Amino acid sequence: MADLKGRTAVITGSTSGIGLGIAEGLAESGVDVVINGLGDAGEIQAISQRLEDQYGVRAPVIDADLTDGQAAQQLIRDAEQALGQVDIVVNNAGVQHVSPVEDFPDDKWEKIISLVLSAGFHTTKAALPGMKSRGYGRIVNIASAHGLVASPYKAAYVAAKHGIVGFTKTVALEIAEEPDLTINAICPAYVRTPLVEGQIADQAKAHNMNEEQVIRDVILAAQPNKRFVTIEELVALTRLLCGHEGRSFNGAAIPMDGGWTAR
Ligand code: NAD
């Protein structure tokens, strides 16, 4: 997308999976991207170097543990320092924990709520003033089909994802009259990333099934089209939302789920 060239973006959780794919997709469109996430420092530096070499953009690494709200706000301030301004924020970092609610560990509940819900509040709060002053901004929240419907044993994740959808709608109303400022949520079904690989392995053990059976009968059971959403599809929608032609999407929670939430 030509109109994204020269923009600047922070993609949280961009050291793996969907976040890495979106960082790469935006870099390919000429966007300077902040890389953030957990993992081996050398490997993260190599991602940054590869994006800079391959796409001729800036791709600084900025560390922040986003379970800490102040660190999430500082990430935006550090990104403004590193790139001059922040035009696009993709709130993507997330983790999962699966357990019946009565056994759900308190610390896992707190962690998922702070990372999946509160971090998006903190980055948005920090980024909006700069976006408003320049008359352009895009916030894209990577929610989930679980932001629209529930599954058992995912209490914290489903609560946090529904929460970020509600947050998205609220902020959309607050910024609606700004000239070119939007916030939206993308609600994908399953995407085959390290987060889901872990669930496939766990479920295979729990149900004494092989991986193919787990994918068909457990993971994709609710997904009518019986295939994973791809990172390329998520990149394409993110580009659309961030571009000029995406400016009328505001406060939307867009399902990308092969029909799951149409049931
Ligand atoms: P992933 O495990 O591959 O990547 C998660 C990213 O978040 C990593 O970069 C990780 O380092 C980062 N992260 C984790 N804890 C962090 C912390 N405390 N501070 C900063 N960064 C942290 O997972 P993914 O599948 O790519 O998921 C990305 C997002 O997409 C999540 O919000 C997830 O809920 C959502 N999502 C995933 C799927 C799916 O099927 N994979 C479906 C719908 C929504």
PDB file of C-alpha atoms and ligand atoms in Angstrom:
ATOM      1  CA  MET A   1       0.000   0.000   0.000  1.00  0.00           C
ATOM      2  CA  ALA A   2       1.700   3.120  -1.238  1.00  0.00           C
ATOM      3  CA  ASP A   3      -0.020   5.396   1.281  1.00  0.00           C
ATOM      4  CA  LEU A   4       1.615   3.592   4.217  1.00  0.00           C
ATOM      5  CA  LYS A   5       5.179   4.350   3.116  1.00  0.00           C
ATOM      6  CA  GLY A   6       6.991   6.487   5.684  1.00  0.00           C
ATOM      7  CA  ARG A   7       4.499   5.786   8.488  1.00  0.00           C
ATOM      8  CA  THR A   8       5.719   4.557  11.867  1.00  0.00           C
ATOM      9  CA  ALA A   9       4.264   1.680  13.868  1.00  0.00           C
ATOM     10  CA  VAL A  10       4.562  -0.122  17.180  1.00  0.00           C
ATOM     11  CA  ILE A  11       3.528  -3.770  17.018  1.00  0.00           C
ATOM     12  CA  THR A  12       3.420  -5.370  20.454  1.00  0.00           C
ATOM     13  CA  GLY A  13       4.448  -9.003  20.647  1.00  0.00           C
ATOM     14  CA  SER A  14       6.215  -8.791  17.289  1.00  0.00           C
ATOM     15  CA  THR A  15       8.931 -11.334  18.066  1.00  0.00           C
ATOM     16  CA  SER A  16       6.708 -14.285  17.098  1.00  0.00           C
ATOM     17  CA  GLY A  17       3.587 -15.439  15.242  1.00  0.00           C
ATOM     18  CA  ILE A  18       0.972 -12.901  14.147  1.00  0.00           C
ATOM     19  CA  GLY A  19       2.833  -9.854  15.504  1.00  0.00           C
ATOM     20  CA  LEU A  20       5.996 -10.763  13.644  1.00  0.00           C
ATOM     21  CA  GLY A  21       3.964 -11.334  10.470  1.00  0.00           C
ATOM     22  CA  ILE A  22       2.259  -7.936  10.782  1.00  0.00           C
ATOM     23  CA  ALA A  23       5.569  -6.194  11.529  1.00  0.00           C
ATOM     24  CA  GLU A  24       7.046  -7.778   8.417  1.00  0.00           C
ATOM     25  CA  GLY A  25       3.963  -6.941   6.311  1.00  0.00           C
ATOM     26  CA  LEU A  26       4.022  -3.289   7.383  1.00  0.00           C
ATOM     27  CA  ALA A  27       7.805  -3.116   6.847  1.00  0.00           C
ATOM     28  CA  GLU A  28       7.248  -4.460   3.325  1.00  0.00           C
ATOM     29  CA  SER A  29       4.818  -1.532   2.817  1.00  0.00           C
ATOM     30  CA  GLY A  30       7.572   0.897   3.831  1.00  0.00           C
ATOM     31  CA  VAL A  31       6.526   1.436   7.456  1.00  0.00           C
ATOM     32  CA  ASP A  32       9.163   1.869  10.183  1.00  0.00           C
ATOM     33  CA  VAL A  33       8.297  -0.730  12.825  1.00  0.00           C
ATOM     34  CA  VAL A  34       9.168  -1.086  16.489  1.00  0.00           C
ATOM     35  CA  ILE A  35       9.864  -4.709  17.398  1.00  0.00           C
ATOM     36  CA  ASN A  36       8.728  -5.635  20.901  1.00  0.00           C
ATOM     37  CA  GLY A  37       8.302  -8.918  22.702  1.00  0.00           C
ATOM     38  CA  LEU A  38       9.886 -11.607  24.776  1.00  0.00           C
ATOM     39  CA  GLY A  39      12.529 -14.080  23.659  1.00  0.00           C
ATOM     40  CA  ASP A  40      16.222 -14.522  23.035  1.00  0.00           C
ATOM     41  CA  ALA A  41      17.875 -11.082  22.682  1.00  0.00           C
ATOM     42  CA  GLY A  42      20.139 -12.230  19.839  1.00  0.00           C
ATOM     43  CA  GLU A  43      17.255 -13.712  17.850  1.00  0.00           C
ATOM     44  CA  ILE A  44      15.157 -10.554  18.337  1.00  0.00           C
ATOM     45  CA  GLN A  45      18.062  -8.385  17.176  1.00  0.00           C
ATOM     46  CA  ALA A  46      18.383 -10.631  14.111  1.00  0.00           C
ATOM     47  CA  ILE A  47      14.678 -10.052  13.258  1.00  0.00           C
ATOM     48  CA  SER A  48      15.230  -6.285  13.480  1.00  0.00           C
ATOM     49  CA  GLN A  49      18.345  -6.467  11.285  1.00  0.00           C
ATOM     50  CA  ARG A  50      16.614  -8.664   8.708  1.00  0.00           C
ATOM     51  CA  LEU A  51      13.641  -6.265   8.355  1.00  0.00           C
ATOM     52  CA  GLU A  52      15.960  -3.262   8.053  1.00  0.00           C
ATOM     53  CA  ASP A  53      18.132  -4.986   5.417  1.00  0.00           C
ATOM     54  CA  GLN A  54      15.252  -6.498   3.449  1.00  0.00           C
ATOM     55  CA  TYR A  55      12.837  -3.563   3.373  1.00  0.00           C
ATOM     56  CA  GLY A  56      15.034  -0.497   3.954  1.00  0.00           C
ATOM     57  CA  VAL A  57      13.013   0.647   6.976  1.00  0.00           C
ATOM     58  CA  ARG A  58      13.981   1.346  10.572  1.00  0.00           C
ATOM     59  CA  ALA A  59      13.065  -1.529  12.903  1.00  0.00           C
ATOM     60  CA  PRO A  60      14.393  -0.758  16.389  1.00  0.00           C
ATOM     61  CA  VAL A  61      13.875  -3.265  19.188  1.00  0.00           C
ATOM     62  CA  ILE A  62      12.261  -1.778  22.311  1.00  0.00           C
ATOM     63  CA  ASP A  63      11.897  -4.068  25.309  1.00  0.00           C
ATOM     64  CA  ALA A  64       8.843  -3.777  27.542  1.00  0.00           C
ATOM     65  CA  ASP A  65       7.048  -6.320  29.683  1.00  0.00           C
ATOM     66  CA  LEU A  66       3.499  -5.311  28.847  1.00  0.00           C
ATOM     67  CA  THR A  67       1.968  -6.888  31.940  1.00  0.00           C
ATOM     68  CA  ASP A  68       3.253  -3.667  33.539  1.00  0.00           C
ATOM     69  CA  GLY A  69       1.028  -0.717  32.556  1.00  0.00           C
ATOM     70  CA  GLN A  70       3.720   1.895  33.076  1.00  0.00           C
ATOM     71  CA  ALA A  71       6.090  -0.119  30.873  1.00  0.00           C
ATOM     72  CA  ALA A  72       3.388  -0.203  28.171  1.00  0.00           C
ATOM     73  CA  GLN A  73       3.079   3.607  28.249  1.00  0.00           C
ATOM     74  CA  GLN A  74       6.875   3.924  28.276  1.00  0.00           C
ATOM     75  CA  LEU A  75       7.055   1.710  25.154  1.00  0.00           C
ATOM     76  CA  ILE A  76       5.108   4.356  23.221  1.00  0.00           C
ATOM     77  CA  ARG A  77       7.256   7.200  24.588  1.00  0.00           C
ATOM     78  CA  ASP A  78      10.437   5.267  23.702  1.00  0.00           C
ATOM     79  CA  ALA A  79       9.065   4.565  20.228  1.00  0.00           C
ATOM     80  CA  GLU A  80       8.290   8.273  19.722  1.00  0.00           C
ATOM     81  CA  GLN A  81      11.873   8.980  20.737  1.00  0.00           C
ATOM     82  CA  ALA A  82      13.300   6.326  18.395  1.00  0.00           C
ATOM     83  CA  LEU A  83      11.098   7.013  15.320  1.00  0.00           C
ATOM     84  CA  GLY A  84      10.075  10.655  15.843  1.00  0.00           C
ATOM     85  CA  GLN A  85       6.364   9.780  16.118  1.00  0.00           C
ATOM     86  CA  VAL A  86       3.985   6.819  16.365  1.00  0.00           C
ATOM     87  CA  ASP A  87       1.296   6.677  13.662  1.00  0.00           C
ATOM     88  CA  ILE A  88       0.085   3.094  14.091  1.00  0.00           C
ATOM     89  CA  VAL A  89      -0.224   0.887  17.182  1.00  0.00           C
ATOM     90  CA  VAL A  90      -1.018  -2.798  16.782  1.00  0.00           C
ATOM     91  CA  ASN A  91      -1.918  -4.249  20.178  1.00  0.00           C
ATOM     92  CA  ASN A  92      -1.118  -7.892  19.595  1.00  0.00           C
ATOM     93  CA  ALA A  93       0.894  -9.362  22.511  1.00  0.00           C
ATOM     94  CA  GLY A  94      -1.039 -12.108  24.250  1.00  0.00           C
ATOM     95  CA  VAL A  95      -0.854 -15.381  26.117  1.00  0.00           C
ATOM     96  CA  GLN A  96      -3.368 -18.105  26.892  1.00  0.00           C
ATOM     97  CA  HIS A  97      -4.093 -20.323  29.877  1.00  0.00           C
ATOM     98  CA  VAL A  98      -6.621 -23.151  29.830  1.00  0.00           C
ATOM     99  CA  SER A  99      -8.229 -24.340  33.075  1.00  0.00           C
ATOM    100  CA  PRO A 100     -11.657 -24.744  34.700  1.00  0.00           C
ATOM    101  CA  VAL A 101     -12.516 -21.509  36.458  1.00  0.00           C
ATOM    102  CA  GLU A 102     -12.448 -22.967  39.978  1.00  0.00           C
ATOM    103  CA  ASP A 103      -8.830 -24.075  39.456  1.00  0.00           C
ATOM    104  CA  PHE A 104      -7.774 -21.027  37.421  1.00  0.00           C
ATOM    105  CA  PRO A 105      -4.541 -19.734  39.023  1.00  0.00           C
ATOM    106  CA  ASP A 106      -4.942 -16.158  40.339  1.00  0.00           C
ATOM    107  CA  ASP A 107      -1.616 -15.070  38.869  1.00  0.00           C
ATOM    108  CA  LYS A 108      -2.562 -16.361  35.379  1.00  0.00           C
ATOM    109  CA  TRP A 109      -5.849 -14.417  35.571  1.00  0.00           C
ATOM    110  CA  GLU A 110      -4.011 -11.195  36.507  1.00  0.00           C
ATOM    111  CA  LYS A 111      -1.351 -11.701  33.831  1.00  0.00           C
ATOM    112  CA  ILE A 112      -3.820 -12.315  31.003  1.00  0.00           C
ATOM    113  CA  ILE A 113      -6.040  -9.377  31.998  1.00  0.00           C
ATOM    114  CA  SER A 114      -3.055  -7.023  32.211  1.00  0.00           C
ATOM    115  CA  LEU A 115      -1.428  -8.186  28.958  1.00  0.00           C
ATOM    116  CA  VAL A 116      -4.461  -8.811  26.741  1.00  0.00           C
ATOM    117  CA  LEU A 117      -6.746  -6.028  28.017  1.00  0.00           C
ATOM    118  CA  SER A 118      -4.935  -3.378  30.078  1.00  0.00           C
ATOM    119  CA  ALA A 119      -1.821  -3.076  27.866  1.00  0.00           C
ATOM    120  CA  GLY A 120      -4.081  -1.891  25.023  1.00  0.00           C
ATOM    121  CA  PHE A 121      -5.508   0.822  27.282  1.00  0.00           C
ATOM    122  CA  HIS A 122      -2.018   2.003  28.247  1.00  0.00           C
ATOM    123  CA  THR A 123      -0.569   2.095  24.716  1.00  0.00           C
ATOM    124  CA  THR A 124      -3.690   3.803  23.359  1.00  0.00           C
ATOM    125  CA  LYS A 125      -3.670   6.408  26.132  1.00  0.00           C
ATOM    126  CA  ALA A 126      -0.007   7.176  25.450  1.00  0.00           C
ATOM    127  CA  ALA A 127      -0.257   7.219  21.638  1.00  0.00           C
ATOM    128  CA  LEU A 128      -3.492   9.167  21.056  1.00  0.00           C
ATOM    129  CA  PRO A 129      -2.257  12.703  21.886  1.00  0.00           C
ATOM    130  CA  GLY A 130       0.482  12.544  19.231  1.00  0.00           C
ATOM    131  CA  MET A 131      -1.887  10.990  16.679  1.00  0.00           C
ATOM    132  CA  LYS A 132      -4.506  13.704  17.302  1.00  0.00           C
ATOM    133  CA  SER A 133      -1.960  16.487  16.963  1.00  0.00           C
ATOM    134  CA  ARG A 134      -0.864  15.168  13.537  1.00  0.00           C
ATOM    135  CA  GLY A 135      -4.352  14.324  12.248  1.00  0.00           C
ATOM    136  CA  TYR A 136      -3.655  10.674  11.451  1.00  0.00           C
ATOM    137  CA  GLY A 137      -3.593   7.563  13.601  1.00  0.00           C
ATOM    138  CA  ARG A 138      -4.559   3.920  13.527  1.00  0.00           C
ATOM    139  CA  ILE A 139      -4.975   1.566  16.458  1.00  0.00           C
ATOM    140  CA  VAL A 140      -5.516  -2.060  15.527  1.00  0.00           C
ATOM    141  CA  ASN A 141      -6.302  -4.461  18.348  1.00  0.00           C
ATOM    142  CA  ILE A 142      -5.700  -8.115  17.598  1.00  0.00           C
ATOM    143  CA  ALA A 143      -8.626  -9.498  19.587  1.00  0.00           C
ATOM    144  CA  SER A 144     -10.023 -12.934  18.706  1.00  0.00           C
ATOM    145  CA  ALA A 145     -13.199 -14.799  17.832  1.00  0.00           C
ATOM    146  CA  HIS A 146     -13.071 -15.189  21.615  1.00  0.00           C
ATOM    147  CA  GLY A 147     -13.748 -11.444  21.793  1.00  0.00           C
ATOM    148  CA  LEU A 148     -17.218 -12.246  20.399  1.00  0.00           C
ATOM    149  CA  VAL A 149     -18.064 -15.738  21.678  1.00  0.00           C
ATOM    150  CA  ALA A 150     -16.801 -17.976  24.470  1.00  0.00           C
ATOM    151  CA  SER A 151     -15.273 -21.426  24.842  1.00  0.00           C
ATOM    152  CA  PRO A 152     -15.004 -23.251  28.161  1.00  0.00           C
ATOM    153  CA  TYR A 153     -11.827 -23.192  30.280  1.00  0.00           C
ATOM    154  CA  LYS A 154     -10.538 -19.900  28.850  1.00  0.00           C
ATOM    155  CA  ALA A 155     -12.123 -17.533  31.390  1.00  0.00           C
ATOM    156  CA  ALA A 156      -9.352 -14.930  31.533  1.00  0.00           C
ATOM    157  CA  TYR A 157      -8.656 -14.925  27.798  1.00  0.00           C
ATOM    158  CA  VAL A 158     -12.334 -14.673  26.803  1.00  0.00           C
ATOM    159  CA  ALA A 159     -12.974 -11.958  29.418  1.00  0.00           C
ATOM    160  CA  ALA A 160      -9.930  -9.957  28.290  1.00  0.00           C
ATOM    161  CA  LYS A 161     -10.743 -10.316  24.571  1.00  0.00           C
ATOM    162  CA  HIS A 162     -14.378  -9.248  25.128  1.00  0.00           C
ATOM    163  CA  GLY A 163     -12.945  -6.379  27.175  1.00  0.00           C
ATOM    164  CA  ILE A 164     -10.652  -5.148  24.404  1.00  0.00           C
ATOM    165  CA  VAL A 165     -13.601  -5.212  21.977  1.00  0.00           C
ATOM    166  CA  GLY A 166     -15.590  -3.024  24.399  1.00  0.00           C
ATOM    167  CA  PHE A 167     -12.605  -0.728  24.844  1.00  0.00           C
ATOM    168  CA  THR A 168     -12.268  -0.442  21.055  1.00  0.00           C
ATOM    169  CA  LYS A 169     -15.911   0.637  20.677  1.00  0.00           C
ATOM    170  CA  THR A 170     -15.635   3.208  23.471  1.00  0.00           C
ATOM    171  CA  VAL A 171     -12.492   4.887  22.162  1.00  0.00           C
ATOM    172  CA  ALA A 172     -13.943   4.849  18.625  1.00  0.00           C
ATOM    173  CA  LEU A 173     -16.807   7.046  19.819  1.00  0.00           C
ATOM    174  CA  GLU A 174     -14.418   9.375  21.628  1.00  0.00           C
ATOM    175  CA  ILE A 175     -12.260   9.939  18.504  1.00  0.00           C
ATOM    176  CA  ALA A 176     -14.985   9.735  15.854  1.00  0.00           C
ATOM    177  CA  GLU A 177     -14.812  13.405  14.871  1.00  0.00           C
ATOM    178  CA  GLU A 178     -11.025  13.455  14.513  1.00  0.00           C
ATOM    179  CA  PRO A 179     -10.135  13.771  10.815  1.00  0.00           C
ATOM    180  CA  ASP A 180      -8.259  10.511  10.166  1.00  0.00           C
ATOM    181  CA  LEU A 181      -8.039   8.607  13.409  1.00  0.00           C
ATOM    182  CA  THR A 182      -9.520   5.135  13.937  1.00  0.00           C
ATOM    183  CA  ILE A 183      -9.433   2.175  16.302  1.00  0.00           C
ATOM    184  CA  ASN A 184     -10.645  -1.296  15.361  1.00  0.00           C
ATOM    185  CA  ALA A 185     -10.393  -4.880  16.529  1.00  0.00           C
ATOM    186  CA  ILE A 186      -9.647  -7.888  14.346  1.00  0.00           C
ATOM    187  CA  CYS A 187     -11.248 -11.095  15.614  1.00  0.00           C
ATOM    188  CA  PRO A 188      -9.466 -14.067  14.062  1.00  0.00           C
ATOM    189  CA  ALA A 189     -10.214 -17.707  14.614  1.00  0.00           C
ATOM    190  CA  TYR A 190      -7.243 -20.074  14.958  1.00  0.00           C
ATOM    191  CA  VAL A 191      -3.969 -19.137  13.289  1.00  0.00           C
ATOM    192  CA  ARG A 192      -1.163 -21.703  13.312  1.00  0.00           C
ATOM    193  CA  THR A 193       1.417 -19.906  15.470  1.00  0.00           C
ATOM    194  CA  PRO A 194       3.620 -21.031  18.396  1.00  0.00           C
ATOM    195  CA  LEU A 195       0.706 -20.146  20.754  1.00  0.00           C
ATOM    196  CA  VAL A 196      -1.562 -22.639  18.964  1.00  0.00           C
ATOM    197  CA  GLU A 197       1.169 -25.265  18.459  1.00  0.00           C
ATOM    198  CA  GLY A 198       1.342 -25.397  22.272  1.00  0.00           C
ATOM    199  CA  GLN A 199      -2.435 -25.941  22.480  1.00  0.00           C
ATOM    200  CA  ILE A 200      -2.329 -28.692  19.819  1.00  0.00           C
ATOM    201  CA  ALA A 201       0.347 -30.550  21.789  1.00  0.00           C
ATOM    202  CA  ASP A 202      -1.523 -30.122  25.119  1.00  0.00           C
ATOM    203  CA  GLN A 203      -4.857 -31.249  23.675  1.00  0.00           C
ATOM    204  CA  ALA A 204      -3.258 -34.251  21.944  1.00  0.00           C
ATOM    205  CA  LYS A 205      -1.957 -35.379  25.327  1.00  0.00           C
ATOM    206  CA  ALA A 206      -5.219 -34.595  27.164  1.00  0.00           C
ATOM    207  CA  HIS A 207      -7.451 -36.411  24.637  1.00  0.00           C
ATOM    208  CA  ASN A 208      -4.951 -39.141  23.714  1.00  0.00           C
ATOM    209  CA  MET A 209      -5.295 -38.175  20.042  1.00  0.00           C
ATOM    210  CA  ASN A 210      -2.775 -37.555  17.277  1.00  0.00           C
ATOM    211  CA  GLU A 211      -2.186 -34.011  16.016  1.00  0.00           C
ATOM    212  CA  GLU A 212      -4.381 -34.336  12.926  1.00  0.00           C
ATOM    213  CA  GLN A 213      -7.345 -35.534  15.003  1.00  0.00           C
ATOM    214  CA  VAL A 214      -6.852 -32.695  17.498  1.00  0.00           C
ATOM    215  CA  ILE A 215      -6.732 -30.100  14.721  1.00  0.00           C
ATOM    216  CA  ARG A 216      -9.908 -31.407  13.062  1.00  0.00           C
ATOM    217  CA  ASP A 217     -12.006 -32.446  16.071  1.00  0.00           C
ATOM    218  CA  VAL A 218     -10.855 -30.052  18.809  1.00  0.00           C
ATOM    219  CA  ILE A 219      -9.053 -26.957  17.522  1.00  0.00           C
ATOM    220  CA  LEU A 220     -11.109 -26.416  14.350  1.00  0.00           C
ATOM    221  CA  ALA A 221     -14.313 -27.996  15.709  1.00  0.00           C
ATOM    222  CA  ALA A 222     -16.161 -24.646  15.828  1.00  0.00           C
ATOM    223  CA  GLN A 223     -14.662 -23.332  12.594  1.00  0.00           C
ATOM    224  CA  PRO A 224     -17.004 -24.182   9.695  1.00  0.00           C
ATOM    225  CA  ASN A 225     -14.364 -23.808   6.967  1.00  0.00           C
ATOM    226  CA  LYS A 226     -12.015 -26.238   8.773  1.00  0.00           C
ATOM    227  CA  ARG A 227      -8.832 -24.372   8.024  1.00  0.00           C
ATOM    228  CA  PHE A 228      -6.548 -22.023   9.900  1.00  0.00           C
ATOM    229  CA  VAL A 229      -6.643 -18.283   9.261  1.00  0.00           C
ATOM    230  CA  THR A 230      -3.312 -17.291   7.705  1.00  0.00           C
ATOM    231  CA  ILE A 231      -0.950 -14.559   8.788  1.00  0.00           C
ATOM    232  CA  GLU A 232      -1.047 -13.204   5.200  1.00  0.00           C
ATOM    233  CA  GLU A 233      -4.811 -12.682   5.556  1.00  0.00           C
ATOM    234  CA  LEU A 234      -4.282 -10.781   8.821  1.00  0.00           C
ATOM    235  CA  VAL A 235      -1.561  -8.646   7.242  1.00  0.00           C
ATOM    236  CA  ALA A 236      -3.870  -7.748   4.348  1.00  0.00           C
ATOM    237  CA  LEU A 237      -6.665  -6.611   6.694  1.00  0.00           C
ATOM    238  CA  THR A 238      -4.238  -4.660   8.877  1.00  0.00           C
ATOM    239  CA  ARG A 239      -2.908  -2.845   5.805  1.00  0.00           C
ATOM    240  CA  LEU A 240      -6.459  -2.004   4.720  1.00  0.00           C
ATOM    241  CA  LEU A 241      -7.379  -0.660   8.171  1.00  0.00           C
ATOM    242  CA  CYS A 242      -4.203   1.440   8.321  1.00  0.00           C
ATOM    243  CA  GLY A 243      -4.520   2.882   4.820  1.00  0.00           C
ATOM    244  CA  HIS A 244      -6.580   5.796   3.521  1.00  0.00           C
ATOM    245  CA  GLU A 245      -9.270   3.426   2.212  1.00  0.00           C
ATOM    246  CA  GLY A 246      -9.753   2.008   5.708  1.00  0.00           C
ATOM    247  CA  ARG A 247     -10.698   5.289   7.300  1.00  0.00           C
ATOM    248  CA  SER A 248     -14.433   4.532   7.619  1.00  0.00           C
ATOM    249  CA  PHE A 249     -13.832   1.460   9.767  1.00  0.00           C
ATOM    250  CA  ASN A 250     -14.059   2.724  13.349  1.00  0.00           C
ATOM    251  CA  GLY A 251     -15.055   0.788  16.450  1.00  0.00           C
ATOM    252  CA  ALA A 252     -15.504  -2.372  14.414  1.00  0.00           C
ATOM    253  CA  ALA A 253     -14.830  -5.869  15.703  1.00  0.00           C
ATOM    254  CA  ILE A 254     -14.134  -7.643  12.437  1.00  0.00           C
ATOM    255  CA  PRO A 255     -14.525 -11.430  12.468  1.00  0.00           C
ATOM    256  CA  MET A 256     -11.971 -13.349  10.372  1.00  0.00           C
ATOM    257  CA  ASP A 257     -13.115 -16.767  11.387  1.00  0.00           C
ATOM    258  CA  GLY A 258     -14.358 -18.840   8.463  1.00  0.00           C
ATOM    259  CA  GLY A 259     -17.925 -18.522   9.752  1.00  0.00           C
ATOM    260  CA  TRP A 260     -17.369 -19.491  13.428  1.00  0.00           C
ATOM    261  CA  THR A 261     -19.304 -16.542  14.871  1.00  0.00           C
ATOM    262  CA  ALA A 262     -22.011 -16.783  12.195  1.00  0.00           C
ATOM    263  CA  ARG A 263     -23.463 -19.777  14.066  1.00  0.00           C
TER     264      ARG A 263
HETATM  265  P1  NAD B   1       2.686 -16.024  19.893  1.00  0.00           P
HETATM  266  O1  NAD B   1       2.852 -16.778  21.163  1.00  0.00           O
HETATM  267  O2  NAD B   1       3.293 -16.564  18.646  1.00  0.00           O
HETATM  268  O3  NAD B   1       3.185 -14.516  20.080  1.00  0.00           O
HETATM  269  C1  NAD B   1       2.870 -13.766  21.218  1.00  0.00           C
HETATM  270  C2  NAD B   1       3.768 -12.554  21.277  1.00  0.00           C
HETATM  271  O4  NAD B   1       3.464 -11.837  22.501  1.00  0.00           O
HETATM  272  C3  NAD B   1       5.255 -12.910  21.351  1.00  0.00           C
HETATM  273  O5  NAD B   1       6.010 -11.983  20.604  1.00  0.00           O
HETATM  274  C4  NAD B   1       5.567 -12.772  22.827  1.00  0.00           C
HETATM  275  O6  NAD B   1       6.936 -12.517  23.097  1.00  0.00           O
HETATM  276  C5  NAD B   1       4.695 -11.579  23.182  1.00  0.00           C
HETATM  277  N1  NAD B   1       4.488 -11.472  24.628  1.00  0.00           N
HETATM  278  C6  NAD B   1       4.058 -12.420  25.493  1.00  0.00           C
HETATM  279  N2  NAD B   1       4.064 -11.931  26.752  1.00  0.00           N
HETATM  280  C7  NAD B   1       4.499 -10.647  26.675  1.00  0.00           C
HETATM  281  C8  NAD B   1       4.737  -9.626  27.621  1.00  0.00           C
HETATM  282  N3  NAD B   1       4.519  -9.823  28.935  1.00  0.00           N
HETATM  283  N4  NAD B   1       5.189  -8.432  27.183  1.00  0.00           N
HETATM  284  C9  NAD B   1       5.426  -8.203  25.859  1.00  0.00           C
HETATM  285  N5  NAD B   1       5.223  -9.147  24.930  1.00  0.00           N
HETATM  286  C10 NAD B   1       4.774 -10.351  25.322  1.00  0.00           C
HETATM  287  O7  NAD B   1       1.092 -15.841  19.730  1.00  0.00           O
HETATM  288  P2  NAD B   1       0.183 -15.476  18.477  1.00  0.00           P
HETATM  289  O8  NAD B   1      -0.642 -16.675  18.170  1.00  0.00           O
HETATM  290  O9  NAD B   1       0.948 -14.822  17.391  1.00  0.00           O
HETATM  291  O10 NAD B   1      -0.821 -14.428  19.166  1.00  0.00           O
HETATM  292  C11 NAD B   1      -0.757 -13.036  18.959  1.00  0.00           C
HETATM  293  C12 NAD B   1      -2.089 -12.412  19.335  1.00  0.00           C
HETATM  294  O11 NAD B   1      -3.110 -12.930  18.481  1.00  0.00           O
HETATM  295  C13 NAD B   1      -2.536 -12.692  20.766  1.00  0.00           C
HETATM  296  O12 NAD B   1      -3.133 -11.555  21.321  1.00  0.00           O
HETATM  297  C14 NAD B   1      -3.561 -13.792  20.583  1.00  0.00           C
HETATM  298  O13 NAD B   1      -4.492 -13.822  21.606  1.00  0.00           O
HETATM  299  C15 NAD B   1      -4.187 -13.374  19.264  1.00  0.00           C
HETATM  300  N6  NAD B   1      -4.866 -14.456  18.568  1.00  0.00           N
HETATM  301  C16 NAD B   1      -4.201 -15.575  18.215  1.00  0.00           C
HETATM  302  C17 NAD B   1      -4.890 -16.592  17.562  1.00  0.00           C
HETATM  303  C18 NAD B   1      -4.203 -17.853  17.147  1.00  0.00           C
HETATM  304  O14 NAD B   1      -4.912 -18.804  16.796  1.00  0.00           O
HETATM  305  N7  NAD B   1      -2.891 -17.925  17.130  1.00  0.00           N
HETATM  306  C19 NAD B   1      -6.264 -16.447  17.275  1.00  0.00           C
HETATM  307  C20 NAD B   1      -6.907 -15.276  17.653  1.00  0.00           C
HETATM  308  C21 NAD B   1      -6.202 -14.275  18.299  1.00  0.00           C
END
